[in-house]
C-alpha positions as a Python dict, from the first residue, in 0.01 Angstrom:
ca = {
    (1, 'M'): (0, 0, 0),
    (2, 'A'): (-335, 118, 138),
    (3, 'E'): (-601, -89, -36),
    (4, 'A'): (-561, -466, -44),
    (5, 'G'): (-530, -659, -368),
    (6, 'P'): (-748, -958, -462),
    (7, 'T'): (-484, -1215, -365),
    (8, 'D'): (-377, -1058, -37),
    (9, 'Q'): (-430, -1267, 274),
    (10, 'V'): (-606, -1112, 571),
    (11, 'L'): (-591, -1233, 931),
    (12, 'Q'): (-888, -1183, 1161),
    (13, 'F'): (-847, -1130, 1536),
    (14, 'R'): (-1083, -1086, 1828),
    (15, 'V'): (-940, -874, 2109),
    (16, 'H'): (-1101, -830, 2450),
    (17, 'L'): (-1007, -670, 2780),
    (18, 'L'): (-952, -914, 3064),
    (19, 'D'): (-1109, -885, 3410),
    (20, 'I'): (-1399, -670, 3289),
    (21, 'T'): (-1763, -773, 3261),
    (22, 'P'): (-1970, -740, 3052),
    (23, 'M'): (-1701, -801, 2792),
    (24, 'I'): (-1545, -513, 2598),
    (25, 'W'): (-1413, -648, 2269),
    (26, 'R'): (-1309, -553, 1914),
    (27, 'G'): (-1278, -749, 1593),
    (28, 'L'): (-972, -654, 1387),
    (29, 'Q'): (-857, -759, 1042),
    (30, 'L'): (-504, -698, 915),
    (31, 'R'): (-311, -804, 608),
    (32, 'A'): (-63, -1087, 651),
    (33, 'D'): (220, -857, 542),
    (34, 'Q'): (141, -611, 820),
    (35, 'T'): (331, -635, 1146),
    (36, 'L'): (274, -673, 1518),
    (37, 'A'): (342, -300, 1538),
    (38, 'D'): (45, -245, 1303),
    (39, 'L'): (-166, -467, 1529),
    (40, 'H'): (-52, -259, 1828),
    (41, 'N'): (-163, 62, 1659),
    (42, 'A'): (-492, -95, 1549),
    (43, 'I'): (-564, -195, 1910),
    (44, 'Q'): (-477, 155, 2028),
    (45, 'V'): (-729, 302, 1784),
    (46, 'A'): (-998, 41, 1843),
    (47, 'F'): (-988, 87, 2221),
    (48, 'D'): (-928, 463, 2200),
    (49, 'W'): (-604, 444, 2398),
    (50, 'T'): (-354, 732, 2374),
    (51, 'N'): (-42, 525, 2291),
    (52, 'Y'): (132, 718, 2568),
    (53, 'S'): (225, 424, 2789),
    (54, 'L'): (438, 115, 2734),
    (55, 'H'): (297, -200, 2580),
    (56, 'L'): (403, -562, 2536),
    (57, 'F'): (286, -859, 2332),
    (58, 'E'): (353, -1202, 2485),
    (59, 'R'): (329, -1527, 2292),
    (60, 'R'): (479, -1868, 2358),
    (61, 'G'): (732, -1733, 2607),
    (62, 'R'): (851, -1450, 2384),
    (63, 'S'): (787, -1078, 2419),
    (64, 'Y'): (744, -816, 2147),
    (65, 'C'): (720, -437, 2156),
    (66, 'E'): (808, -129, 1956),
    (67, 'P'): (1160, -4, 2031),
    (68, 'R'): (1179, 292, 2270),
    (69, 'A'): (1464, 476, 2432),
    (70, 'Y'): (1335, 357, 2770),
    (71, 'G'): (1101, 95, 2910),
    (72, 'L'): (1028, -267, 2832),
    (73, 'F'): (1248, -486, 2618),
    (74, 'G'): (1141, -750, 2371),
    (75, 'D'): (1174, -850, 2008),
    (76, 'D'): (1109, -566, 1765),
    (77, 'A'): (737, -571, 1682),
    (78, 'T'): (799, -367, 1367),
    (79, 'A'): (1002, -656, 1223),
    (80, 'V'): (747, -934, 1287),
    (81, 'K'): (497, -983, 1005),
    (82, 'L'): (168, -1134, 1114),
    (83, 'G'): (169, -1386, 832),
    (84, 'E'): (508, -1517, 943),
    (85, 'M'): (387, -1599, 1296),
    (86, 'R'): (216, -1919, 1176),
    (87, 'L'): (-89, -1858, 1390),
    (88, 'K'): (-344, -2136, 1422),
    (89, 'P'): (-720, -2068, 1442),
    (90, 'G'): (-819, -2036, 1806),
    (91, 'E'): (-466, -1954, 1922),
    (92, 'R'): (-445, -1689, 2194),
    (93, 'F'): (-175, -1448, 2301),
    (94, 'S'): (-170, -1136, 2516),
    (95, 'Y'): (-121, -763, 2480),
    (96, 'T'): (-65, -551, 2790),
    (97, 'Y'): (-89, -173, 2778),
    (98, 'D'): (18, 66, 3056),
    (99, 'Y'): (223, -110, 3321),
    (100, 'T'): (75, 96, 3602),
    (101, 'A'): (-291, 27, 3519),
    (102, 'F'): (-229, -313, 3351),
    (103, 'W'): (-491, -304, 3079),
    (104, 'K'): (-444, -663, 2965),
    (105, 'H'): (-602, -779, 2640),
    (106, 'Q'): (-645, -1133, 2516),
    (107, 'I'): (-599, -1168, 2141),
    (108, 'R'): (-755, -1468, 1968),
    (109, 'F'): (-667, -1547, 1609),
    (110, 'E'): (-991, -1650, 1441),
    (111, 'R'): (-916, -1719, 1076),
    (112, 'S'): (-738, -1617, 758),
    (113, 'M'): (-923, -1513, 445),
    (114, 'E'): (-886, -1330, 117),
    (115, 'A'): (-884, -953, 130),
    (116, 'K'): (-1186, -761, 8),
    (117, 'L'): (-1138, -527, -285),
    (118, 'R'): (-1136, -155, -207),
    (119, 'T'): (-1094, -226, 165),
    (120, 'T'): (-810, -73, 361),
    (121, 'Y'): (-647, -262, 644),
    (122, 'P'): (-638, -260, 944),
    (123, 'Y'): (-1017, -283, 955),
    (124, 'C'): (-1254, -320, 1250),
    (125, 'N'): (-1529, -572, 1174),
    (126, 'G'): (-1709, -566, 1509),
    (127, 'G'): (-1704, -479, 1875),
    (128, 'A'): (-1906, -417, 2187),
    (129, 'R'): (-1917, -146, 2453),
    (130, 'K'): (-1716, 167, 2506),
    (131, 'S'): (-1356, 126, 2619),
    (132, 'P'): (-1253, 243, 2969),
    (133, 'K'): (-1102, 586, 2998),
    (134, 'E'): (-727, 550, 3023),
    (135, 'D'): (-703, 731, 3357),
    (136, 'F'): (-949, 494, 3529),
    (137, 'G'): (-653, 310, 3683),
    (138, 'G'): (-706, -43, 3558),
    (139, 'P'): (-976, -313, 3542),
    (140, 'W'): (-1040, -332, 3917),
    (141, 'Y'): (-1100, 42, 3949),
    (142, 'F'): (-1309, 40, 3632),
    (143, 'M'): (-1537, -229, 3773),
    (144, 'Q'): (-1562, -36, 4100),
    (145, 'R'): (-1669, 277, 3911),
    (146, 'L'): (-1914, 73, 3709),
    (147, 'D'): (-2079, -39, 4033),
    (148, 'E'): (-2091, 322, 4150),
    (149, 'H'): (-2268, 429, 3830),
    (150, 'S'): (-2552, 180, 3820),
    (151, 'P'): (-2863, 266, 3614),
    (152, 'I'): (-3041, 357, 3938),
    (153, 'D'): (-2765, 604, 4033),
    (154, 'L'): (-2774, 760, 3687),
    (155, 'I'): (-3154, 790, 3701),
    (156, 'R'): (-3123, 957, 4040),
    (157, 'Q'): (-2879, 1210, 3894),
    (158, 'G'): (-3118, 1266, 3605),
    (159, 'Y'): (-3404, 1336, 3845),
    (160, 'G'): (-3187, 1594, 4020),
    (161, 'L'): (-3136, 1772, 3690),
    (162, 'L'): (-3508, 1756, 3605),
    (163, 'A'): (-3599, 1894, 3946),
    (164, 'A'): (-3365, 2188, 3893),
    (165, 'I'): (-3519, 2253, 3550),
    (166, 'E'): (-3868, 2259, 3701),
    (167, 'K'): (-3761, 2511, 3966),
    (168, 'G'): (-3654, 2760, 3702),
    (169, 'E'): (-3349, 2908, 3537),
    (170, 'R'): (-3170, 3020, 3853),
    (171, 'A'): (-3204, 2680, 4018),
    (172, 'L'): (-3085, 2513, 3698),
    (173, 'L'): (-2778, 2738, 3679),
    (174, 'R'): (-2696, 2660, 4044),
    (175, 'Y'): (-2729, 2288, 3975),
    (176, 'I'): (-2507, 2307, 3667),
    (177, 'K'): (-2244, 2505, 3855),
    (178, 'A'): (-2243, 2257, 4144),
    (179, 'H'): (-2234, 1945, 3926),
    (180, 'R'): (-2059, 2055, 3604),
    (181, 'H'): (-1756, 1837, 3676),
    (182, 'E'): (-1984, 1530, 3688),
    (183, 'F'): (-2147, 1574, 3346),
    (184, 'P'): (-1869, 1431, 3121),
    (185, 'E'): (-1841, 1119, 3337),
    (186, 'M'): (-2220, 1089, 3360),
    (187, 'L'): (-2240, 1098, 2979),
    (188, 'Y'): (-1969, 831, 2957),
    (189, 'W'): (-2156, 591, 3185),
    (190, 'L'): (-2489, 661, 3013),
    (191, 'T'): (-2333, 553, 2681),
    (192, 'I'): (-2106, 274, 2814),
    (193, 'D'): (-2291, 8, 2611),
    (194, 'Q'): (-2235, 192, 2282),
    (195, 'F'): (-1950, 135, 2037),
    (196, 'N'): (-1890, 356, 1733),
    (197, 'R'): (-1723, 131, 1476),
    (198, 'K'): (-1751, 402, 1211),
    (199, 'V'): (-1519, 633, 1406),
    (200, 'V'): (-1269, 351, 1455),
    (201, 'N'): (-1261, 261, 1086),
    (202, 'S'): (-1226, 624, 985),
    (203, 'R'): (-912, 649, 1198),
    (204, 'L'): (-783, 311, 1078),
    (205, 'K'): (-824, 426, 718),
    (206, 'H'): (-617, 736, 795),
    (207, 'Y'): (-357, 503, 947),
    (208, 'A'): (-351, 281, 638),
    (209, 'L'): (-306, 587, 416),
    (210, 'G'): (-26, 726, 633),
    (211, 'N'): (-235, 1029, 733),
    (212, 'P'): (-135, 1171, 1076),
    (213, 'A'): (-506, 1230, 1144),
    (214, 'W'): (-525, 869, 1267),
    (215, 'R'): (-381, 989, 1597),
    (216, 'E'): (-677, 1221, 1658),
    (217, 'R'): (-891, 1036, 1908),
    (218, 'G'): (-1268, 1022, 1877),
    (219, 'D'): (-1562, 902, 2083),
    (220, 'T'): (-1577, 528, 2014),
}
């Protein structure tokens, strides 16, 4: 079922990455009859992860994950419905993704409510800041890179580009050739405080409808 009915219960979660400041967070709503595996996929979409690495939920001394031929072991997340977990408002549990980088997320259950008509779930109801790129190596390295890309450093890079433009086409082409590998990362850090909820919900809607397009990552 894609769209929720009027009597369906929805659970609202707030998920944020630990050891990163300012906070990077997402608000996620899922139906009570959806599973921890659905929450896993919703987190993957909301944080623009690739779902390539292993993951693990941990709550009250128990571990949950999707079954794989190799890797971590825990209870089957596809068999655990969110509504059957008896979550209490304010309760927290963890979700770790990629056991080399250790992207650890804290999940806080906020409240349950009635589903909205013509709304598909999972649904992202809020968030802040762009998620780290998966190859950044973990929170510590992300924070180190953040320090290296302060607004002053980005302005300095911008002045270098402007200076090349003023010197003419040949100087600009030389500058672009010398710095072309820096531009994608420069754009990332210039837009680090942005979060595109529309892109996330478009992918989550594809997920709810069973459309493989939900796996196509976008700039969130």
